[in-house]
Short mmCIF file of C-alpha atoms in Angstrom, two decimals:
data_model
loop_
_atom_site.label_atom_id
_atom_site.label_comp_id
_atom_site.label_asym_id
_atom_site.label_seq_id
_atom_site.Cartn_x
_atom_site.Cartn_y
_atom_site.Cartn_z
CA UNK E 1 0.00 0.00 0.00
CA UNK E 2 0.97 3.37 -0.54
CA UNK E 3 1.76 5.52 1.97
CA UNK E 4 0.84 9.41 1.90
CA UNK E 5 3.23 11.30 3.75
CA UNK E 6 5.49 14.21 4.92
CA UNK E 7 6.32 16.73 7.21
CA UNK E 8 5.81 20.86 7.54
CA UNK E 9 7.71 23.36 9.53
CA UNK E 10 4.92 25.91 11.17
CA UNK E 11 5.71 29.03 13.09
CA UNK E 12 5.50 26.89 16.02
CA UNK E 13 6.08 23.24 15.70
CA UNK E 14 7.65 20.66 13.18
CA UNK E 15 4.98 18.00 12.41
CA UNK E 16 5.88 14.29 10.48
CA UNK E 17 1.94 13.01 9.31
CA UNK E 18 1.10 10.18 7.41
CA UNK E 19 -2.08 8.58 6.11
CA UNK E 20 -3.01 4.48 4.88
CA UNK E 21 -3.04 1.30 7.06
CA UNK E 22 -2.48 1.20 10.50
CA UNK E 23 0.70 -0.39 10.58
CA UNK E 24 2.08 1.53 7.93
CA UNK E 25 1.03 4.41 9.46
CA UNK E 26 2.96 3.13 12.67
CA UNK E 27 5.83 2.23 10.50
CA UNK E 28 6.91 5.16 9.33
CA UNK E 29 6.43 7.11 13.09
CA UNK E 30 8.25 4.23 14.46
CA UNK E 31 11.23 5.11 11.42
CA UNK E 32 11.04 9.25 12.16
CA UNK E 33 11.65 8.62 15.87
CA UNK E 34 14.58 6.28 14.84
CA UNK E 35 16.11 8.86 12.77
CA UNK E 36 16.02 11.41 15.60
CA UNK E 37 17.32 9.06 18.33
CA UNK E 38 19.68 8.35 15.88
CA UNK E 39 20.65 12.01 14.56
CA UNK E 40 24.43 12.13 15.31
CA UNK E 41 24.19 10.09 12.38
CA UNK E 42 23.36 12.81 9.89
CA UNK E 43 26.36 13.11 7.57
CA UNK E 44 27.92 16.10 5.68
CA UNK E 45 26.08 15.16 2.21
CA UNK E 46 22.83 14.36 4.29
CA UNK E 47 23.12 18.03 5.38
CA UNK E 48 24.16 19.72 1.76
CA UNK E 49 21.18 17.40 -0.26
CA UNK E 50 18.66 19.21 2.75
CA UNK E 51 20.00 22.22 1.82
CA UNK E 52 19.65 22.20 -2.31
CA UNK E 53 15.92 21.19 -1.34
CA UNK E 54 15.31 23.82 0.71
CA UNK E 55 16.48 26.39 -1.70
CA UNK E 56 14.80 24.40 -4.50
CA UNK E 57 11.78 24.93 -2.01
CA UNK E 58 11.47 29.17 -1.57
CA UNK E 59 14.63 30.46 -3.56
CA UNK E 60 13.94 34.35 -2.71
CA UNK E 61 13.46 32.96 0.87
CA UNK E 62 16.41 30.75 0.80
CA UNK E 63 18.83 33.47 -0.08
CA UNK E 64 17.36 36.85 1.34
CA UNK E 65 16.49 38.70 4.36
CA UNK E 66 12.81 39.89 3.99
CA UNK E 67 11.51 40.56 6.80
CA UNK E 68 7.44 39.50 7.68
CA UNK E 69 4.98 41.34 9.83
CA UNK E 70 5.48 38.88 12.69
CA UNK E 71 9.35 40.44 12.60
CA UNK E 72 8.03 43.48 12.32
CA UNK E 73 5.91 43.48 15.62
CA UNK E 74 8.47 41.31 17.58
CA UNK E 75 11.36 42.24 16.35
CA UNK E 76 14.01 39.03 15.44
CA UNK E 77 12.89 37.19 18.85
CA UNK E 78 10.09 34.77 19.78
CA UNK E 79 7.86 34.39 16.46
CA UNK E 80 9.22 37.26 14.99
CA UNK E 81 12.39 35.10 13.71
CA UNK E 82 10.58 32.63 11.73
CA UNK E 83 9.56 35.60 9.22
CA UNK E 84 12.86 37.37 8.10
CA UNK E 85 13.26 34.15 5.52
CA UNK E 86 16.23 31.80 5.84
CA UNK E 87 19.68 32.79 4.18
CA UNK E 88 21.40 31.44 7.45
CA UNK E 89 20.83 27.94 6.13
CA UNK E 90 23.60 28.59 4.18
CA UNK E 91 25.87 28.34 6.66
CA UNK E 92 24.61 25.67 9.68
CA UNK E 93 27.01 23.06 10.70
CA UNK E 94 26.35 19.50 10.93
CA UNK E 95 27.16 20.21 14.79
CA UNK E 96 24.19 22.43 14.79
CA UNK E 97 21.92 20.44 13.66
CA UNK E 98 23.18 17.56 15.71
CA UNK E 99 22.74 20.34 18.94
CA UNK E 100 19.53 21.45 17.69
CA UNK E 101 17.57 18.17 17.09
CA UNK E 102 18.96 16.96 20.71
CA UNK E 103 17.57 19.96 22.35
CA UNK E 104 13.99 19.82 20.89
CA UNK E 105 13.07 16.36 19.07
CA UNK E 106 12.87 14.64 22.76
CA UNK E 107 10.27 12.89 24.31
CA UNK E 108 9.00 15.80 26.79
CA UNK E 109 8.71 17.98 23.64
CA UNK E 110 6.93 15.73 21.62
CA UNK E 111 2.83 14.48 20.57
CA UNK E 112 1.22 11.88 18.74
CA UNK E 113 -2.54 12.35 17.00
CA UNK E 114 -4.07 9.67 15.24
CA UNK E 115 -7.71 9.97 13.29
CA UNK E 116 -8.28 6.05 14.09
CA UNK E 117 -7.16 3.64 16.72
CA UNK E 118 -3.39 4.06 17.81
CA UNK E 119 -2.01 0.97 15.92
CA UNK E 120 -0.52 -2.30 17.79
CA UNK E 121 2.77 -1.86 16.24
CA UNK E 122 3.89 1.80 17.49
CA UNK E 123 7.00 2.01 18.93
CA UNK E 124 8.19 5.33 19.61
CA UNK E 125 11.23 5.87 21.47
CA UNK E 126 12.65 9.37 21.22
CA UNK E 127 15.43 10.53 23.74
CA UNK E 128 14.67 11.79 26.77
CA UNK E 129 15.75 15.97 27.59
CA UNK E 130 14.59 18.29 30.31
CA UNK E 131 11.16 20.22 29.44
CA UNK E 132 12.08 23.27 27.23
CA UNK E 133 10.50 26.91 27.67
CA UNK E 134 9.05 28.87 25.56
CA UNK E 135 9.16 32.68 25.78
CA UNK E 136 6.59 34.82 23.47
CA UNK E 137 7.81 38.56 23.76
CA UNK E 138 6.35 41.96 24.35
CA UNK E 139 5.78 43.97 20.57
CA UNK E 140 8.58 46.47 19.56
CA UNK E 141 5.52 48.21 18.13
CA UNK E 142 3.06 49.80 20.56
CA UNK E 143 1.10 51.90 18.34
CA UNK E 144 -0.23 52.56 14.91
CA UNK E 145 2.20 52.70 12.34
CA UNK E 146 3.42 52.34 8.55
CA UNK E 147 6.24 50.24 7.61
CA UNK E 148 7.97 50.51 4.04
CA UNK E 149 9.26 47.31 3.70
CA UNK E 150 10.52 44.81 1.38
CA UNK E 151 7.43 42.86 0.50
CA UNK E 152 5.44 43.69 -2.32
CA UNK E 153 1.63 45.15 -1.93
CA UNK E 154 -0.37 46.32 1.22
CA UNK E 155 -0.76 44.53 4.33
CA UNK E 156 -2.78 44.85 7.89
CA UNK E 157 -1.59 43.59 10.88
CA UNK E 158 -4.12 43.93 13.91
CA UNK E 159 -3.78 42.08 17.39
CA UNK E 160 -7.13 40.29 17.97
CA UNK E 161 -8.82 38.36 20.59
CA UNK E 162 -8.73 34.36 19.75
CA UNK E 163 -12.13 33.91 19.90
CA UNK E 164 -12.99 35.60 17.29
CA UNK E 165 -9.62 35.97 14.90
CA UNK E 166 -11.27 33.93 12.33
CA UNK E 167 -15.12 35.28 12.09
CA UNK E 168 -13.06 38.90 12.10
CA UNK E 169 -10.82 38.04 9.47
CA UNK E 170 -13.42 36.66 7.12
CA UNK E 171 -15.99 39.91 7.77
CA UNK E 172 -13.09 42.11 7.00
CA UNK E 173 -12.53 40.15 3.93
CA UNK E 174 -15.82 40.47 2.80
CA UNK E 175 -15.80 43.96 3.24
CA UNK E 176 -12.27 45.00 1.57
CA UNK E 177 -12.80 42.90 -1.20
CA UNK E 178 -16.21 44.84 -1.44
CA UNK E 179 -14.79 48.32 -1.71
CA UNK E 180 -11.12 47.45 -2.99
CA UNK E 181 -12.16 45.01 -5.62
CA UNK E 182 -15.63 44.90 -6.94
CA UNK E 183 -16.60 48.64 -6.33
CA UNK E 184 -12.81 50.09 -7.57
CA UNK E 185 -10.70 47.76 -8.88
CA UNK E 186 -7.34 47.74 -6.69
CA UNK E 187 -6.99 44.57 -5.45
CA UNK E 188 -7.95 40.97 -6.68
CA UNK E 189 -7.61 39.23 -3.78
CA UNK E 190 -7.45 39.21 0.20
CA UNK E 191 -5.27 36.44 2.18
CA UNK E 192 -6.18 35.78 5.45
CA UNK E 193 -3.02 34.73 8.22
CA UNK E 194 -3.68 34.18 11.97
CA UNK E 195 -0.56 33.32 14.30
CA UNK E 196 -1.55 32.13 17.78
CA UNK E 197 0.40 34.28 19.97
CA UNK E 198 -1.09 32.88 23.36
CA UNK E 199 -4.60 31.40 25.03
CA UNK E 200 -6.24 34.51 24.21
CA UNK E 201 -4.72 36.67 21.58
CA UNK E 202 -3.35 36.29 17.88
CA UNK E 203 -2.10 37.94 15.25
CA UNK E 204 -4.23 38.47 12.46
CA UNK E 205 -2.96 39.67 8.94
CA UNK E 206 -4.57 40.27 5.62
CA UNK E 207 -2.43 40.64 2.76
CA UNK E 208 -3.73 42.85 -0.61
CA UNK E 209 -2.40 42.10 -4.06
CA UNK E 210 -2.60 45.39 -6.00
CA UNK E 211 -0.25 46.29 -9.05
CA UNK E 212 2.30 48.63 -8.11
CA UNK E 213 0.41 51.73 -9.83
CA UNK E 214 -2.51 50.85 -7.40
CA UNK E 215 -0.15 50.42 -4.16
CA UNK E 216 -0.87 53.74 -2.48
CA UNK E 217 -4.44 54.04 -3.52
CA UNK E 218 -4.95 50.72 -1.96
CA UNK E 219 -2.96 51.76 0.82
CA UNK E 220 -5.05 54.73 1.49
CA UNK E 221 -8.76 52.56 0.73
CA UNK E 222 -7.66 49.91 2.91
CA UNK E 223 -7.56 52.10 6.04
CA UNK E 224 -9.86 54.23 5.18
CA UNK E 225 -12.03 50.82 4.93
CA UNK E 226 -10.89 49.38 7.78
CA UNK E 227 -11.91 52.32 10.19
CA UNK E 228 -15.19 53.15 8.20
CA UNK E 229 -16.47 49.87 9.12
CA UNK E 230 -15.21 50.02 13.18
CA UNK E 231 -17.09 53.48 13.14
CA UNK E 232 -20.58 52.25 11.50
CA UNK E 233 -20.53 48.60 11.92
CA UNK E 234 -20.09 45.92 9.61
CA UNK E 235 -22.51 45.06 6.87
CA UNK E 236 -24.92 42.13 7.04
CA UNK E 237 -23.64 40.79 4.16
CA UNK E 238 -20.13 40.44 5.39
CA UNK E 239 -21.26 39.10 8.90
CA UNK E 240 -23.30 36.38 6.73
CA UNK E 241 -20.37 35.58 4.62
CA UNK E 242 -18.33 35.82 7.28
CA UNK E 243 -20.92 32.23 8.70
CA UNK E 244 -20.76 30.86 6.05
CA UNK E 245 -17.04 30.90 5.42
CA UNK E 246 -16.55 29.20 9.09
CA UNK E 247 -19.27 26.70 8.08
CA UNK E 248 -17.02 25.68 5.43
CA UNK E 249 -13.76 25.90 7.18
CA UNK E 250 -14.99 23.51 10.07
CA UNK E 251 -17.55 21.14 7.76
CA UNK E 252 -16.01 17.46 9.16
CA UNK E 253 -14.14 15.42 7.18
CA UNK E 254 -11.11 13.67 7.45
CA UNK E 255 -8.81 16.35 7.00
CA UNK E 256 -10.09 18.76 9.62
CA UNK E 257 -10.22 16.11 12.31
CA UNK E 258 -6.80 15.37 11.12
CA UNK E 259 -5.82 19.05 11.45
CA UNK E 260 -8.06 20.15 14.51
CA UNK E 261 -5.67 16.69 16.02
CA UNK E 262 -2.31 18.32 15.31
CA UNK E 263 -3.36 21.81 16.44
CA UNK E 264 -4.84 20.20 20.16
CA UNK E 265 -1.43 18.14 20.08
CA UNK E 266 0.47 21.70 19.48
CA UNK E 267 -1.27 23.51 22.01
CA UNK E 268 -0.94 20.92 24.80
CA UNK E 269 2.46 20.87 24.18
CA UNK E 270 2.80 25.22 24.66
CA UNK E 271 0.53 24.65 27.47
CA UNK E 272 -2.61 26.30 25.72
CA UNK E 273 -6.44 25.03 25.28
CA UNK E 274 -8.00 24.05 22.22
CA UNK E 275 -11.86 24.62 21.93
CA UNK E 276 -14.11 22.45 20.00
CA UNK E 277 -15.02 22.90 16.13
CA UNK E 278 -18.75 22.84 17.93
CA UNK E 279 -17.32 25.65 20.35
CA UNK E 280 -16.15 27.89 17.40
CA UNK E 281 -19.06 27.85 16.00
CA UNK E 282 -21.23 28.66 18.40
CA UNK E 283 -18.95 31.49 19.84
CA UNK E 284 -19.46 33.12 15.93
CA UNK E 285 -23.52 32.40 16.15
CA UNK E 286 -23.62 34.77 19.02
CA UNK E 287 -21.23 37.43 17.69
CA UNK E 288 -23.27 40.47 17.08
CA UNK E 289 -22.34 43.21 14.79
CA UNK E 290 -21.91 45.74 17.20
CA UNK E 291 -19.36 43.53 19.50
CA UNK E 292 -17.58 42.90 16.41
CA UNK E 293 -17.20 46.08 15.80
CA UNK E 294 -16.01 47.00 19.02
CA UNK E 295 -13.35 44.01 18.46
CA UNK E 296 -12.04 45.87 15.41
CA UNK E 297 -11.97 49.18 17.03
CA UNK E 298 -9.83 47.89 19.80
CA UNK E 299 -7.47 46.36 17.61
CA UNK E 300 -7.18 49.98 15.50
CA UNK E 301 -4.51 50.39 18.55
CA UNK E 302 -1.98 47.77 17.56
CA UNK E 303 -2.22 48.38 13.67
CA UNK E 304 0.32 47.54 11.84
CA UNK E 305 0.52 48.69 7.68
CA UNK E 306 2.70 47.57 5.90
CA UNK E 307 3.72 48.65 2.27
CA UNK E 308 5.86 48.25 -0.19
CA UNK E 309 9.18 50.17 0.20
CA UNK E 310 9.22 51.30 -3.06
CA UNK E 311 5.94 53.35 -2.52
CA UNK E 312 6.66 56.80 -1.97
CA UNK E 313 5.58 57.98 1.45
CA UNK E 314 6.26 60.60 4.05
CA UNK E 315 5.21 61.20 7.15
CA UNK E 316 3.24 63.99 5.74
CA UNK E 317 1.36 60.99 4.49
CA UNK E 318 1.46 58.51 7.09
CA UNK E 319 0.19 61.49 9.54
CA UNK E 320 -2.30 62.29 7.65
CA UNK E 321 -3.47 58.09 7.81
CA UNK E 322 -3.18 58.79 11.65
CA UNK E 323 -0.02 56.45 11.35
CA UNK E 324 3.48 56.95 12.71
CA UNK E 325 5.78 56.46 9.67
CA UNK E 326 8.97 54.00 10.14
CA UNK E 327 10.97 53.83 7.13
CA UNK E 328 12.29 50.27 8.31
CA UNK E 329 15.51 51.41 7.83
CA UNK E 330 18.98 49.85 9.39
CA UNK E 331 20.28 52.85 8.27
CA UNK E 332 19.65 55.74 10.67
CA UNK E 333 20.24 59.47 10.84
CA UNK E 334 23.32 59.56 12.71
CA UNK E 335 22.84 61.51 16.31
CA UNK E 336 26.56 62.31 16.98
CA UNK E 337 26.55 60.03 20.22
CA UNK E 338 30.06 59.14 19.20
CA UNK E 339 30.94 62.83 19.71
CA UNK E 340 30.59 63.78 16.22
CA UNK E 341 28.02 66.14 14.41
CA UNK E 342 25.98 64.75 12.12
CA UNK E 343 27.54 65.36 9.03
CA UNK E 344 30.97 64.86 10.11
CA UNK E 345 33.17 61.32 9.45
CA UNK E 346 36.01 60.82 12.29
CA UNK E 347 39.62 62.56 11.43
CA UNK E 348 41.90 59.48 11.50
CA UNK E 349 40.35 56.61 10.31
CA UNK E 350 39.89 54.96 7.24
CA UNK E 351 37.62 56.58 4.91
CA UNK E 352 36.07 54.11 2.05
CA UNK E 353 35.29 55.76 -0.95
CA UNK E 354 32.72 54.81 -3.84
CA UNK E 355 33.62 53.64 -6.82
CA UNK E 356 30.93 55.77 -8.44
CA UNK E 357 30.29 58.71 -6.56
CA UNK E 358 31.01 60.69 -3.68
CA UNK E 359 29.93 58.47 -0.85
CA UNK E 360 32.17 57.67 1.97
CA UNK E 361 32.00 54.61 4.51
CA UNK E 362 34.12 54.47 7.78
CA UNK E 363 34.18 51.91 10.92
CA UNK E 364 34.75 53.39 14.27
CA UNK E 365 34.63 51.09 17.53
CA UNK E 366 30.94 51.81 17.63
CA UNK E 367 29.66 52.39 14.63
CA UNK E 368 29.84 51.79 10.95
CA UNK E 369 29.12 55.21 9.28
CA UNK E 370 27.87 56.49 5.48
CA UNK E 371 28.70 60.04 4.50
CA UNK E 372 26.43 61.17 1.43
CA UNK E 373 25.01 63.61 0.08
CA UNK E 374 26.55 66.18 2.82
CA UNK E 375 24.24 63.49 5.53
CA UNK E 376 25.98 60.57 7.92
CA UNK E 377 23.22 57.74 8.47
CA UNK E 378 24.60 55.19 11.14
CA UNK E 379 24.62 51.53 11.94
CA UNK E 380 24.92 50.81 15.62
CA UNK E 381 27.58 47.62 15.72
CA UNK E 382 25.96 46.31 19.16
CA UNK E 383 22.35 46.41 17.42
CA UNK E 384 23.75 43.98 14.69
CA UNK E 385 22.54 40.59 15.58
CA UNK E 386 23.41 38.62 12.39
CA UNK E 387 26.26 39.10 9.35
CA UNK E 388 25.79 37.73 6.34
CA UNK E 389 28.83 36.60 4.16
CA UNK E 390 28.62 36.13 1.05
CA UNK E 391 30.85 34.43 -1.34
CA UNK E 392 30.46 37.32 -4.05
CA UNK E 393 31.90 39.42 -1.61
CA UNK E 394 28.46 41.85 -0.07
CA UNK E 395 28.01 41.53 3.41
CA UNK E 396 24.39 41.45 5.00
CA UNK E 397 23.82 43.64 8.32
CA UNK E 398 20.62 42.38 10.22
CA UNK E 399 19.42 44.22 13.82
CA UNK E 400 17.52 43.35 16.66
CA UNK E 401 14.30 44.52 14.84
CA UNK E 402 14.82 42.49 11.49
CA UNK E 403 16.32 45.65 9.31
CA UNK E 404 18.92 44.56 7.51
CA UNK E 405 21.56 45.76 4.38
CA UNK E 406 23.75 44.80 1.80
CA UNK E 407 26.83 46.04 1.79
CA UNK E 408 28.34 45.64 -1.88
CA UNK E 409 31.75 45.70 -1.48
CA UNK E 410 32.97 45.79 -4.87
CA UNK E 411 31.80 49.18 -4.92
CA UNK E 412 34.05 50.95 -2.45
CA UNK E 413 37.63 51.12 -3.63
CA UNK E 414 40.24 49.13 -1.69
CA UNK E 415 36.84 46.21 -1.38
CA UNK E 416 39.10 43.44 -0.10
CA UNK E 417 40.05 45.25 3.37
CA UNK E 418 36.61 46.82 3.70
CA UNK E 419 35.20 43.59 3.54
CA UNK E 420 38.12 42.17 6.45
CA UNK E 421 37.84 45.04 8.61
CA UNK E 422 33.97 45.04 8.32
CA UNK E 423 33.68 41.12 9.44
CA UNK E 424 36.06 41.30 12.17
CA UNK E 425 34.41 43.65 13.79
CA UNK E 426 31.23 41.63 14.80
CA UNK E 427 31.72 38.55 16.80
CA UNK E 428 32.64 35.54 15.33
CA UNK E 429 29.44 33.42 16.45
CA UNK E 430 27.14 35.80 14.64
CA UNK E 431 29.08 35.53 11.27
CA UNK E 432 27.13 33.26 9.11
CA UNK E 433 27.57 31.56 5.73
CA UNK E 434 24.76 33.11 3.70
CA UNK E 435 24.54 32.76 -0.49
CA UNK E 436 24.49 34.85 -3.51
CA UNK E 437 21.62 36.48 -4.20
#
């Protein structure tokens, strides 16, 4: 018999599945758990074949930084790390991976969820670890604001009771794709992402799809949407849709039990409760318009826009949205708290000049530093958690919130000590292996 399998990374477990007979079923579980008692057995070519399917997997993802609106609430910790993509594959060790699988593929860490009786044959044995913890941090974003970033489009971010995250998201849906498609034209489509941030709150996204020529009016529609409808209520017709869409999402068959399964298994293992399909459903029956309305208004406070970078927006702009504007820049306006003025570059030290123009770069013990255009923008070195280097000689700079650079090299005369001086100035341990773009 053939056996449907395979395994998924989520933003907050790894989970192996598999579907046919019972004992194949147990088979293959009884094989995965092998393989991870066994891991100090993963070899060099084990780890590079991974690696070329990974990047065969997401390309862009494999190779760039791009930070996701989970980074941009948290910041690089917690959740926020598994959405700046994954160019530090690149360079993990087989000792890594050896240290990473013993620390969380143990026995305390670990569920099993079957749709039919467990089978005779299971025998798991996975190693045994102390319990690990699990940290979910505070936002590095406390009030409305507008990110340029590197992601194509429009997106809104809101922080949203659990209870309701889905019925919400689907009413909103119903009523952007209302105005932004069908009565204008700006959009085609609206995505809908909730991320489980404890027992009562998640993170609830909806991505837009406009052209580029449409980004800022859909930036400007989407808000203006968004806080039309927590002023005067949502429209029956989206509340309706919005039942019918959960009908659909939670109508039983096999691969909902399978899924409502994993996510119970999840959740008992981060310590959180899982209500019933039956539960769900009945919390969005008694939703009224008015309390989800007063949901959405609440959640105005921890909105989160985000827009293409290549848009062209000031704060002029973002002000007039009633939106603080953060250009998502690494780069920032240099303050002088290195003793000099804002448009000076230290007397003494190595000035790297552009190939092409006027620009000058220079490393003090604190700072790396960018003179153009008669204006010194700043890196702070103890804000960089992660260098990227690559073999075609740039050099990524990531911070603490998920901003991040390339530094081209080749373009500065004298490249080859730029690039030496530049990576010994970080820490060794945070000086990764990343590849070409």
């Amino acid at each position: 018999m053939t056996l449907w399998h395979g395994g998924a990374v989520q933003m907050d477990s790894i989970e192996f599945y598999a579907c046919g007979g019972a004992d194949a079923v147990a088979g293959y579980l009884n094989a995965i758990a092998a393989a991870v008692s066994g891991f100090t057995a993963v070899s060099e070519e084990d780890l590079a074949l991974e690696k070329s399917i990974m990047e065969a997997e997401n390309p862009q993802g494999f190779s760039t930084v791009s930070s996701g609106l989970l980074t941009c609430r948290f910041g690089t910790n917690g959740q926020g790390a598994g959405h700046f993509g994954s160019p530090t594959i690149t360079g993990i060790s087989r000792a890594e991976a050896i240290e990473w699988a013993q620390r969380w593929f143990t026995a305390e860490n670990a569920a099993v969820t079957f749709t039919g009786p467990v089978p005779d044959s299971l025998d798991l044995r996975l190693p045994e670890s102390i319990p690990v913890t699990r940290h979910q941090p505070a936002p590095v974003i406390t009030t409305p604001t507008l990110i340029r970033t590197q992601k194509s489009g429009v997106a809104l971010s809101f922080m949203v009771p659990s209870r309701n995250s889905t019925f919400l998201g689907e009413a909103l849906r119903y009523e952007l794709l209302a105005r932004l498609r069908h009565a204008s034209g700006l959009i085609y489509s609206v995505v809908i992402l909730t991320t489980q941030l404890d027992d009562d709150c998640c993170q609830l996204d909806l991505i837009l799809d406009p052209v580029a020529a449409n980004t800022t009016a859909a930036l400007r529609a989407s808000i203006t949407a968004v806080r039309d409808v927590a002023a005067g209520g949502f429209t029956e017709d989206a509340l309706q849709a919005a039942h019918h869409a959960l009908q659909a999402l939670f109508t039983w068959d096999d691969t909902v039990a399978s899924d409502y399964l994993t996510q119970m298994a999840v959740n008992g293992l981060l310590g959180r409760a899982t209500p019933t399909r039956q539960a769900l459903l009945d919390v969005a029956a008694s939703i009224t318009g008015p309390e989800l309305s007063e949901t959405l208004t609440a959640s105005l406070r921890s909105l989160i826009v985000a827009v293409d970078e290549n848009t062209k927006v000031r704060k002029a702009d973002a002000a007039a949205l009633e939106l603080t504007l953060d250009p998502y820049d690494i780069w920032q306006r240099h303050n002088g708290t290195d003793g000099l003025k804002p448009k000076e570059s230290p007397d003494g030290q190595q000035k790297w000049r552009s190939k092409t123009s006027k620009a000058a770069l220079t490393l003090t013990e604190t700072h790396l530093l960018k003179l153009e255009s008669g204006k010194t923008k700043s890196i702070k070195l103890a804000d960089v958690i992660l260098v990227g280097d690559r073999s075609c000689g740039c050099i990524c700079l990531m911070d603490r919130r998920g901003r991040s650079t390339e530094v081209h090299t080749d373009d500065w005369k004298d490249s080859k000590k730029l690039r030496r001086t530049l990576l010994n100035a970080f820490p060794t341990d945070i000086v990764r292996q990343f590849p070409e773009e």
